[in-house]
mmCIF file of C-alpha atoms in Angstrom:
data_model
loop_
_atom_site.group_PDB
_atom_site.id
_atom_site.type_symbol
_atom_site.label_atom_id
_atom_site.label_comp_id
_atom_site.label_asym_id
_atom_site.label_seq_id
_atom_site.Cartn_x
_atom_site.Cartn_y
_atom_site.Cartn_z
ATOM 1 C CA MET A 369 -7.186 15.986 9.536
ATOM 2 C CA GLU A 370 -7.900 14.618 6.069
ATOM 3 C CA THR A 371 -5.191 12.400 4.604
ATOM 4 C CA PRO A 372 -4.593 11.223 1.018
ATOM 5 C CA SER A 373 -6.240 7.882 1.764
ATOM 6 C CA ASP A 374 -9.376 9.618 3.090
ATOM 7 C CA ARG A 375 -10.276 11.364 -0.137
ATOM 8 C CA ASP A 376 -11.719 9.923 -3.301
ATOM 9 C CA LEU A 377 -8.860 11.272 -5.385
ATOM 10 C CA THR A 378 -5.890 13.296 -4.196
ATOM 11 C CA ARG A 379 -3.191 15.172 -6.064
ATOM 12 C CA THR A 380 -0.121 16.514 -4.313
ATOM 13 C CA GLY A 381 2.157 18.439 -6.646
ATOM 14 C CA LEU A 382 4.497 21.418 -6.704
ATOM 15 C CA ALA A 383 3.582 22.842 -10.103
ATOM 16 C CA PRO A 384 1.052 22.414 -12.922
ATOM 17 C CA ALA A 385 1.381 19.439 -15.243
ATOM 18 C CA GLY A 386 3.564 19.707 -18.313
ATOM 19 C CA GLY A 387 7.207 20.570 -18.952
ATOM 20 C CA GLY A 388 8.624 17.095 -18.366
ATOM 21 C CA ARG A 389 6.524 16.371 -15.313
ATOM 22 C CA VAL A 390 5.921 12.860 -14.020
ATOM 23 C CA LEU A 391 2.663 11.667 -12.468
ATOM 24 C CA VAL A 392 2.748 8.879 -9.907
ATOM 25 C CA LEU A 393 -0.727 7.374 -9.594
ATOM 26 C CA ALA A 394 -0.681 5.423 -6.342
ATOM 27 C CA CYS A 395 -2.609 3.534 -3.732
ATOM 28 C CA GLY A 396 -3.431 5.813 -0.808
ATOM 29 C CA ALA A 397 -1.719 3.314 1.510
ATOM 30 C CA LEU A 398 1.608 4.372 -0.039
ATOM 31 C CA ALA A 399 1.077 8.126 0.164
ATOM 32 C CA ARG A 400 3.364 8.791 3.155
ATOM 33 C CA GLU A 401 6.186 6.706 1.747
ATOM 34 C CA ILE A 402 5.996 8.216 -1.740
ATOM 35 C CA LEU A 403 5.834 11.772 -0.407
ATOM 36 C CA ALA A 404 8.860 11.028 1.782
ATOM 37 C CA LEU A 405 10.804 9.748 -1.230
ATOM 38 C CA ILE A 406 9.795 12.783 -3.303
ATOM 39 C CA ARG A 407 11.085 15.111 -0.576
ATOM 40 C CA LEU A 408 14.204 13.066 0.106
ATOM 41 C CA ASN A 409 15.221 13.025 -3.554
ATOM 42 C CA GLY A 410 14.129 16.564 -4.395
ATOM 43 C CA TRP A 411 11.871 15.398 -7.219
ATOM 44 C CA THR A 412 10.150 18.728 -7.798
ATOM 45 C CA HIS A 413 8.937 17.500 -11.208
ATOM 46 C CA VAL A 414 6.973 14.597 -9.712
ATOM 47 C CA ASP A 415 3.299 14.833 -8.754
ATOM 48 C CA LEU A 416 1.478 12.294 -6.626
ATOM 49 C CA GLN A 417 -2.152 11.341 -7.156
ATOM 50 C CA CYS A 418 -3.747 8.737 -4.872
ATOM 51 C CA LEU A 419 -6.738 6.461 -5.038
ATOM 52 C CA PRO A 420 -8.427 5.431 -1.765
ATOM 53 C CA ALA A 421 -6.603 2.673 0.095
ATOM 54 C CA ILE A 422 -9.973 1.150 1.011
ATOM 55 C CA LEU A 423 -10.245 -0.072 -2.595
ATOM 56 C CA HIS A 424 -8.087 -2.978 -1.445
ATOM 57 C CA ASN A 425 -11.208 -4.364 0.216
ATOM 58 C CA HIS A 426 -12.719 -4.537 -3.293
ATOM 59 C CA PRO A 427 -9.779 -5.248 -5.621
ATOM 60 C CA GLU A 428 -12.053 -5.627 -8.632
ATOM 61 C CA ARG A 429 -12.635 -1.874 -8.412
ATOM 62 C CA ILE A 430 -8.971 -0.857 -8.475
ATOM 63 C CA ALA A 431 -8.277 -1.090 -12.215
ATOM 64 C CA PRO A 432 -11.462 0.788 -13.262
ATOM 65 C CA ALA A 433 -10.702 3.531 -10.721
ATOM 66 C CA ALA A 434 -7.126 3.764 -11.970
ATOM 67 C CA GLU A 435 -8.300 4.034 -15.567
ATOM 68 C CA ARG A 436 -10.703 6.843 -14.692
ATOM 69 C CA ALA A 437 -7.843 8.685 -12.988
ATOM 70 C CA LEU A 438 -5.608 8.179 -16.014
ATOM 71 C CA ASP A 439 -8.347 9.523 -18.283
ATOM 72 C CA ALA A 440 -8.516 12.660 -16.142
ATOM 73 C CA ALA A 441 -4.741 13.223 -16.097
ATOM 74 C CA ALA A 442 -3.270 15.329 -18.882
ATOM 75 C CA GLY A 443 -0.030 17.028 -19.814
ATOM 76 C CA TYR A 444 2.398 14.577 -18.228
ATOM 77 C CA GLU A 445 5.473 13.347 -20.010
ATOM 78 C CA ARG A 446 5.338 10.103 -18.045
ATOM 79 C CA VAL A 447 2.882 8.310 -15.768
ATOM 80 C CA PHE A 448 3.844 5.588 -13.306
ATOM 81 C CA LEU A 449 1.358 3.350 -11.503
ATOM 82 C CA ALA A 450 2.449 2.814 -7.884
ATOM 83 C CA TYR A 451 0.501 -0.388 -7.381
ATOM 84 C CA ALA A 452 1.524 -4.018 -7.526
ATOM 85 C CA ASP A 453 -1.121 -6.486 -8.734
ATOM 86 C CA CYS A 454 -2.948 -6.084 -5.404
ATOM 87 C CA GLY A 455 -5.490 -8.823 -6.013
ATOM 88 C CA THR A 456 -6.671 -7.510 -9.391
ATOM 89 C CA GLY A 457 -5.860 -10.763 -11.156
ATOM 90 C CA GLY A 458 -3.705 -9.069 -13.773
ATOM 91 C CA ALA A 459 -6.194 -6.268 -14.514
ATOM 92 C CA LEU A 460 -3.710 -3.530 -13.553
ATOM 93 C CA ALA A 461 -0.977 -5.086 -15.688
ATOM 94 C CA GLU A 462 -3.384 -5.208 -18.631
ATOM 95 C CA LEU A 463 -4.327 -1.571 -18.038
ATOM 96 C CA CYS A 464 -0.652 -0.590 -18.054
ATOM 97 C CA ARG A 465 -0.059 -2.570 -21.242
ATOM 98 C CA ARG A 466 -2.924 -0.815 -22.998
ATOM 99 C CA ARG A 467 -1.932 2.626 -21.760
ATOM 100 C CA GLY A 468 1.815 2.189 -22.258
ATOM 101 C CA ILE A 469 2.772 2.902 -18.651
ATOM 102 C CA GLU A 470 4.824 1.078 -16.024
ATOM 103 C CA MET A 471 3.866 -0.269 -12.615
ATOM 104 C CA ILE A 472 5.581 -1.888 -9.634
ATOM 105 C CA ALA A 473 6.489 -5.542 -10.079
ATOM 106 C CA GLY A 474 5.086 -8.086 -7.647
ATOM 107 C CA PRO A 475 1.843 -9.393 -6.177
ATOM 108 C CA HIS A 476 1.335 -6.759 -3.446
ATOM 109 C CA CYS A 477 3.038 -4.123 -1.298
ATOM 110 C CA TYR A 478 4.298 -6.656 1.257
ATOM 111 C CA ALA A 479 6.412 -8.235 -1.475
ATOM 112 C CA PHE A 480 7.930 -5.045 -2.835
ATOM 113 C CA PHE A 481 8.612 -3.579 0.611
ATOM 114 C CA ASP A 482 10.366 -6.790 1.640
ATOM 115 C CA GLY A 483 12.024 -7.079 -1.782
ATOM 116 C CA LEU A 484 10.588 -9.558 -4.266
ATOM 117 C CA ALA A 485 13.493 -11.993 -4.066
ATOM 118 C CA ALA A 486 13.505 -12.039 -0.262
ATOM 119 C CA PHE A 487 9.717 -12.314 -0.059
ATOM 120 C CA GLU A 488 9.541 -15.222 -2.479
ATOM 121 C CA ALA A 489 12.461 -16.985 -0.800
ATOM 122 C CA ALA A 490 10.826 -16.683 2.636
ATOM 123 C CA GLY A 491 7.618 -18.369 1.472
ATOM 124 C CA GLU A 492 5.808 -17.407 4.680
ATOM 125 C CA VAL A 493 2.361 -18.751 3.886
ATOM 126 C CA THR A 494 1.338 -18.718 7.566
ATOM 127 C CA ALA A 495 2.298 -15.058 8.088
ATOM 128 C CA PHE A 496 -0.150 -12.148 8.177
ATOM 129 C CA TYR A 497 1.636 -8.969 7.101
ATOM 130 C CA LEU A 498 1.382 -5.413 8.330
ATOM 131 C CA THR A 499 3.064 -2.313 6.915
ATOM 132 C CA ASP A 500 3.369 1.087 8.585
ATOM 133 C CA PHE A 501 0.048 2.034 7.021
ATOM 134 C CA LEU A 502 -1.755 -1.087 8.222
ATOM 135 C CA ALA A 503 -0.223 -0.808 11.677
ATOM 136 C CA ARG A 504 -1.761 2.675 11.927
ATOM 137 C CA GLN A 505 -5.039 1.686 10.302
ATOM 138 C CA PHE A 506 -5.523 -1.836 11.679
ATOM 139 C CA ASP A 507 -9.020 -1.186 13.008
ATOM 140 C CA THR A 508 -10.166 0.561 9.825
ATOM 141 C CA PHE A 509 -8.773 -1.912 7.306
ATOM 142 C CA VAL A 510 -8.704 -5.230 9.193
ATOM 143 C CA TRP A 511 -10.590 -5.433 12.485
ATOM 144 C CA ARG A 512 -13.843 -3.675 11.582
ATOM 145 C CA PRO A 513 -14.174 -4.754 7.919
ATOM 146 C CA LEU A 514 -13.869 -8.393 9.023
ATOM 147 C CA GLY A 515 -16.545 -7.823 11.667
ATOM 148 C CA LEU A 516 -14.206 -8.737 14.536
ATOM 149 C CA ASP A 517 -15.361 -5.719 16.532
ATOM 150 C CA ARG A 518 -18.870 -7.211 16.568
ATOM 151 C CA HIS A 519 -18.094 -10.923 16.366
ATOM 152 C CA PRO A 520 -14.678 -11.671 17.920
ATOM 153 C CA GLU A 521 -15.460 -15.380 17.645
ATOM 154 C CA LEU A 522 -14.730 -15.039 13.917
ATOM 155 C CA ARG A 523 -11.044 -14.558 14.687
ATOM 156 C CA GLU A 524 -10.354 -18.296 14.534
ATOM 157 C CA LEU A 525 -12.192 -18.578 11.218
ATOM 158 C CA TYR A 526 -10.131 -15.829 9.601
ATOM 159 C CA PHE A 527 -6.772 -16.321 11.294
ATOM 160 C CA GLY A 528 -6.763 -19.909 12.539
ATOM 161 C CA ASN A 529 -4.276 -20.976 9.860
ATOM 162 C CA TYR A 530 -1.836 -18.131 10.553
ATOM 163 C CA GLU A 531 1.068 -18.478 12.971
ATOM 164 C CA LYS A 532 2.458 -14.964 13.200
ATOM 165 C CA VAL A 533 2.107 -11.315 12.294
ATOM 166 C CA VAL A 534 5.100 -9.984 10.383
ATOM 167 C CA TYR A 535 5.395 -6.208 10.624
ATOM 168 C CA LEU A 536 7.333 -4.908 7.642
ATOM 169 C CA ALA A 537 8.440 -1.552 9.023
ATOM 170 C CA GLN A 538 9.174 1.326 6.686
ATOM 171 C CA THR A 539 10.296 3.564 9.557
ATOM 172 C CA ASP A 540 11.915 3.195 12.958
ATOM 173 C CA ASP A 541 8.945 4.215 15.083
ATOM 174 C CA ALA A 542 8.693 2.632 18.531
ATOM 175 C CA ALA A 543 5.072 3.665 19.012
ATOM 176 C CA LEU A 544 4.075 2.178 15.669
ATOM 177 C CA THR A 545 5.906 -1.036 16.513
ATOM 178 C CA GLU A 546 3.867 -1.292 19.721
ATOM 179 C CA GLN A 547 0.666 -0.768 17.739
ATOM 180 C CA ALA A 548 1.664 -3.608 15.430
ATOM 181 C CA ARG A 549 2.573 -5.805 18.395
ATOM 182 C CA ALA A 550 -0.805 -5.068 20.004
ATOM 183 C CA SER A 551 -2.574 -6.011 16.767
ATOM 184 C CA ALA A 552 -0.761 -9.351 16.736
ATOM 185 C CA ALA A 553 -1.882 -9.956 20.314
ATOM 186 C CA ARG A 554 -5.488 -9.193 19.407
ATOM 187 C CA LEU A 555 -5.255 -11.797 16.655
ATOM 188 C CA GLY A 556 -3.674 -14.301 19.035
ATOM 189 C CA LEU A 557 -0.552 -14.593 16.865
ATOM 190 C CA ALA A 558 3.193 -14.397 17.447
ATOM 191 C CA PHE A 559 4.866 -11.137 16.441
ATOM 192 C CA GLU A 560 7.898 -10.419 14.289
ATOM 193 C CA ARG A 561 9.206 -7.027 13.197
ATOM 194 C CA ARG A 562 11.302 -6.739 10.058
ATOM 195 C CA PHE A 563 12.722 -3.364 9.042
ATOM 196 C CA THR A 564 12.477 -3.005 5.257
ATOM 197 C CA GLY A 565 12.640 0.736 4.678
ATOM 198 C CA TYR A 566 11.059 1.550 1.323
ATOM 199 C CA GLY A 567 12.282 -1.656 -0.312
ATOM 200 C CA ASP A 568 11.727 -1.976 -4.062
ATOM 201 C CA LEU A 569 9.394 1.038 -4.003
ATOM 202 C CA ALA A 570 12.396 3.381 -3.833
ATOM 203 C CA ALA A 571 14.093 1.847 -6.861
ATOM 204 C CA ALA A 572 10.845 1.799 -8.866
ATOM 205 C CA LEU A 573 10.217 5.491 -8.200
ATOM 206 C CA GLU A 574 13.805 6.385 -9.015
ATOM 207 C CA ARG A 575 13.346 4.841 -12.453
ATOM 208 C CA ALA A 576 10.006 6.613 -12.926
ATOM 209 C CA ALA A 577 11.439 9.982 -11.901
ATOM 210 C CA ALA A 578 14.622 9.719 -13.963
#
């Protein structure tokens, strides 16, 4: 089945644009969480449009793709960019400044799921992070892109300076926790699970939808 992160551009909405509607332009890796928050809060005036999560493997492409999506969007009273900086070196923040829209504060999704204050206080420079999305898509977004399926000897090169995998869990899902634990084992790292829920994402979307 095709998912929001599989398509080049995805819109999930309940009605045409206009009439006080809000567009959330998001990374495909956040699609499940944002759709859950839309349903939970009954935000029938909020539409979700996603860019492919695989863009994270080429962060220099994120801001241009976001700008093309913004150019194609019309009729919205407000647009919110559901990305943190995500390795763009400030390019997304500059895009938002030029276009007069808001985005999520922080360097990446690990920080805003954990909560920026908690993430910065932890200072876990030897931790490799997984979210629900990455726990599901570990092979697609980590193992195969790094060539570890073909050259497992590269594991030490990529992960030799890490000590643990920290799974920031958005949901209580035992099967997903085991997938994350298995990924840590494949990397030869200790495993820690930390339940975050939706973290700062929930508060950011509440402000956007208000």
